[in-house]
Structure formats: C-alpha cells, structure tokens
Coordinates of C-alpha atoms and ligand atoms in Angstrom, one line a residue:
M1 CA 25.9 -1.7 87.7
K2 CA 28.5 -3.3 85.4
T3 CA 31.9 -4.6 86.2
G4 CA 34.7 -4.7 83.7
N5 CA 35.5 -7.9 82.0
K6 CA 39.0 -9.3 82.9
A7 CA 39.5 -10.8 79.4
T8 CA 39.3 -7.4 77.8
G9 CA 41.8 -5.8 80.0
G10 CA 39.3 -4.4 82.5
S11 CA 38.2 -1.5 80.3
G12 CA 34.8 -3.0 79.9
H13 CA 34.4 -2.4 76.2
V14 CA 35.8 -4.7 73.5
G15 CA 36.5 -2.2 70.8
A16 CA 40.1 -3.3 70.4
L17 CA 39.0 -6.9 69.9
I18 CA 36.3 -6.4 67.4
S19 CA 38.6 -6.4 64.3
G20 CA 40.2 -9.6 65.4
Y21 CA 36.7 -10.9 66.2
L22 CA 35.6 -10.3 62.6
D23 CA 38.7 -11.8 61.2
G24 CA 38.5 -14.9 63.4
E25 CA 41.9 -14.2 65.0
L26 CA 40.8 -14.4 68.7
T27 CA 41.3 -17.2 71.0
Q28 CA 38.2 -19.1 72.0
Q29 CA 38.3 -17.4 75.4
Q30 CA 38.6 -13.9 73.9
R31 CA 35.8 -14.7 71.5
Q32 CA 33.5 -15.8 74.3
S33 CA 34.2 -12.7 76.3
V34 CA 33.4 -10.5 73.2
D35 CA 30.2 -12.5 72.7
V36 CA 29.2 -12.0 76.3
H37 CA 30.0 -8.3 76.1
L38 CA 28.2 -7.7 72.8
A39 CA 25.1 -9.3 74.2
D40 CA 24.5 -6.4 76.5
C41 CA 26.5 -3.5 75.1
A42 CA 24.8 -1.6 72.3
E43 CA 27.9 0.6 71.7
C44 CA 30.1 -2.3 70.9
S45 CA 27.4 -4.1 68.9
D46 CA 27.1 -0.9 66.7
R47 CA 30.8 -0.8 66.3
L48 CA 30.8 -4.4 65.2
A49 CA 28.0 -3.8 62.7
E50 CA 29.8 -0.7 61.4
L51 CA 33.1 -2.6 60.9
E52 CA 31.3 -5.4 59.2
A53 CA 29.6 -3.0 56.8
L54 CA 33.0 -1.5 56.0
R55 CA 34.5 -4.9 55.3
K56 CA 31.6 -5.6 53.0
R57 CA 32.1 -2.4 51.1
V58 CA 35.8 -3.1 50.7
S59 CA 35.1 -6.6 49.3
G60 CA 32.4 -5.0 47.1
A61 CA 35.1 -2.7 45.7
R62 CA 37.2 -5.8 44.9
L63 CA 34.1 -7.2 43.2
S64 CA 34.0 -4.2 40.8
R65 CA 36.9 -5.8 38.9
V66 CA 34.2 -8.1 37.5
G67 CA 32.9 -4.9 35.7
D68 CA 36.2 -4.8 33.8
D69 CA 35.7 -8.3 32.6
V70 CA 32.1 -7.5 31.4
W71 CA 33.5 -4.4 29.5
R72 CA 36.2 -6.6 27.9
E73 CA 33.5 -9.1 27.0
Q74 CA 31.5 -6.4 25.3
M75 CA 34.6 -5.3 23.4
N76 CA 35.0 -8.9 22.3
D77 CA 31.4 -8.9 21.2
M78 CA 31.9 -5.8 19.2
T79 CA 35.0 -7.3 17.6
V80 CA 33.0 -10.3 16.7
K81 CA 30.3 -8.2 15.1
V82 CA 32.7 -6.0 13.1
S83 CA 34.8 -9.0 11.9
R84 CA 31.5 -10.8 11.0
G85 CA 30.4 -7.7 9.0
I86 CA 33.8 -7.6 7.2
G87 CA 33.6 -11.3 6.6
W88 CA 30.2 -11.0 5.0
L89 CA 31.4 -8.0 2.9
L90 CA 34.4 -9.9 1.6
F91 CA 32.3 -13.1 1.0
L92 CA 29.6 -11.3 -0.9
G93 CA 32.0 -8.9 -2.7
G94 CA 34.2 -11.8 -3.7
L95 CA 31.1 -13.8 -4.9
L96 CA 30.0 -10.8 -7.0
L97 CA 33.5 -10.4 -8.4
I98 CA 33.7 -14.1 -9.4
G99 CA 30.2 -13.8 -10.8
G100 CA 31.2 -10.6 -12.7
F101 CA 34.2 -12.3 -14.1
G102 CA 32.1 -15.3 -15.1
I103 CA 29.5 -13.2 -16.8
Y104 CA 32.3 -11.3 -18.6
Q105 CA 33.6 -14.6 -20.0
F106 CA 30.0 -15.6 -20.7
V107 CA 29.1 -12.4 -22.5
I108 CA 32.2 -12.4 -24.8
D109 CA 31.5 -16.1 -25.6
T110 CA 30.0 -15.9 -29.1
S111 CA 28.6 -19.4 -29.0
V112 CA 25.9 -18.4 -26.5
E113 CA 22.4 -17.0 -27.5
P114 CA 22.3 -13.2 -27.0
L115 CA 18.9 -13.5 -25.2
F116 CA 20.3 -16.1 -22.8
K117 CA 23.2 -13.8 -22.1
L118 CA 20.8 -10.9 -21.4
M119 CA 18.8 -13.0 -18.9
V120 CA 21.9 -14.2 -17.0
S121 CA 23.2 -10.7 -17.0
A122 CA 19.9 -9.5 -15.5
V123 CA 20.1 -12.1 -12.7
Y124 CA 23.7 -10.9 -11.8
L125 CA 22.7 -7.3 -12.1
G126 CA 19.8 -7.9 -9.7
L127 CA 22.1 -9.6 -7.3
G128 CA 24.5 -6.7 -7.4
A129 CA 21.7 -4.2 -6.8
L130 CA 20.5 -6.2 -3.8
F131 CA 24.0 -6.3 -2.4
V132 CA 24.4 -2.5 -2.8
S133 CA 20.9 -1.9 -1.2
V134 CA 21.7 -4.2 1.8
L135 CA 25.1 -2.5 2.2
R136 CA 23.4 0.9 2.1
Q137 CA 20.8 -0.1 4.7
R138 CA 23.5 -1.4 7.0
L139 CA 25.3 2.0 6.8
V140 CA 22.0 3.8 7.5
E141 CA 21.4 1.6 10.5
R142 CA 24.9 2.2 11.8
K143 CA 24.3 6.0 11.5
T144 CA 21.0 5.6 13.3
D145 CA 22.7 3.7 16.1
K146 CA 25.2 6.5 16.5
Y147 CA 22.6 9.3 16.7
K148 CA 19.9 7.2 18.4
N149 CA 17.2 9.9 17.9
V150 CA 17.5 10.1 14.1
E151 CA 14.5 8.6 12.3
I152 CA 14.8 7.0 8.9
Ligands
LIG1 ZN1 31.0 -2.2 75.0

C-alpha cells in the first residue's frame, strides 16, 4: 500500500521531474523526493535509465564531430605525402638537370681526357637510370595501392 508523495504533486510517480533531476535543475527537496521514490519504484527507475541512455547517445552524436577532425587530419597527411613526393621529384630532377648541364659543359671541354669524360658520363647515366627506375617503381606502387588486389 503506497501513498502519493506530496512533493511530486500527489501523483505518486516522478516522471515529470526526471528530466530536471538529470539536469540538476531540481531543488534539494525535490531531488530528495525523487531519490526516495526511485528507491522503490522500478517504473521511474527504468524511465531515468532510459533518459540517461538517450542523453548519452545525444552527446555521443556530438562527439562524432571528432571524426571530421580525424578525416581532415588524414587529408593533411595525404597533402604532406603528395607534396613530399613532388618535392623529391623536383629535387632529384633538378639535380639531374644540373648534372646534365655540367656533363654537357664537361663533354664539350676539349682539355679533358676522352676516357675520363666517358667514366663521368657513365656515372651520370647510371644516376639517371636509377632515378627513372625509382620513379617507375613508385608509379607501380601507386597503381597497386589503387587496385589493392593487383600483384606485381
Ligand atoms: Zn514511479
């Protein structure tokens, strides 16, 4: 046999107060009466738990904004990778161009031994070949990344 609680308007249940209870908007007296009621009313306890879970889900949805930041970070990471690749390409390409120009000057210089010219030319040609092969490998790797299942 249960009598209605005066603090909750005599209805017995505290459903109308649960939201305020969760938000901490109740007076100390209201809060106490809700505590007392919740202690022996499964219905209102369930309602409190339900509302609490709902609040958590809402704040969880707010947390998913963090996912945007992660995505943005990954985009930045990709930008770094691409710009680094372009940087290396420019650096090595420029180096080869300077080397090529140097070797052109060197080869047309009649005061240098032809055999020495040949050896230096071989070194630069070797460097050029390595550069091209590394570039080619990079392109193949990128293609493999794109199609994942493709084996080299
Ligand atoms: Zn109740």
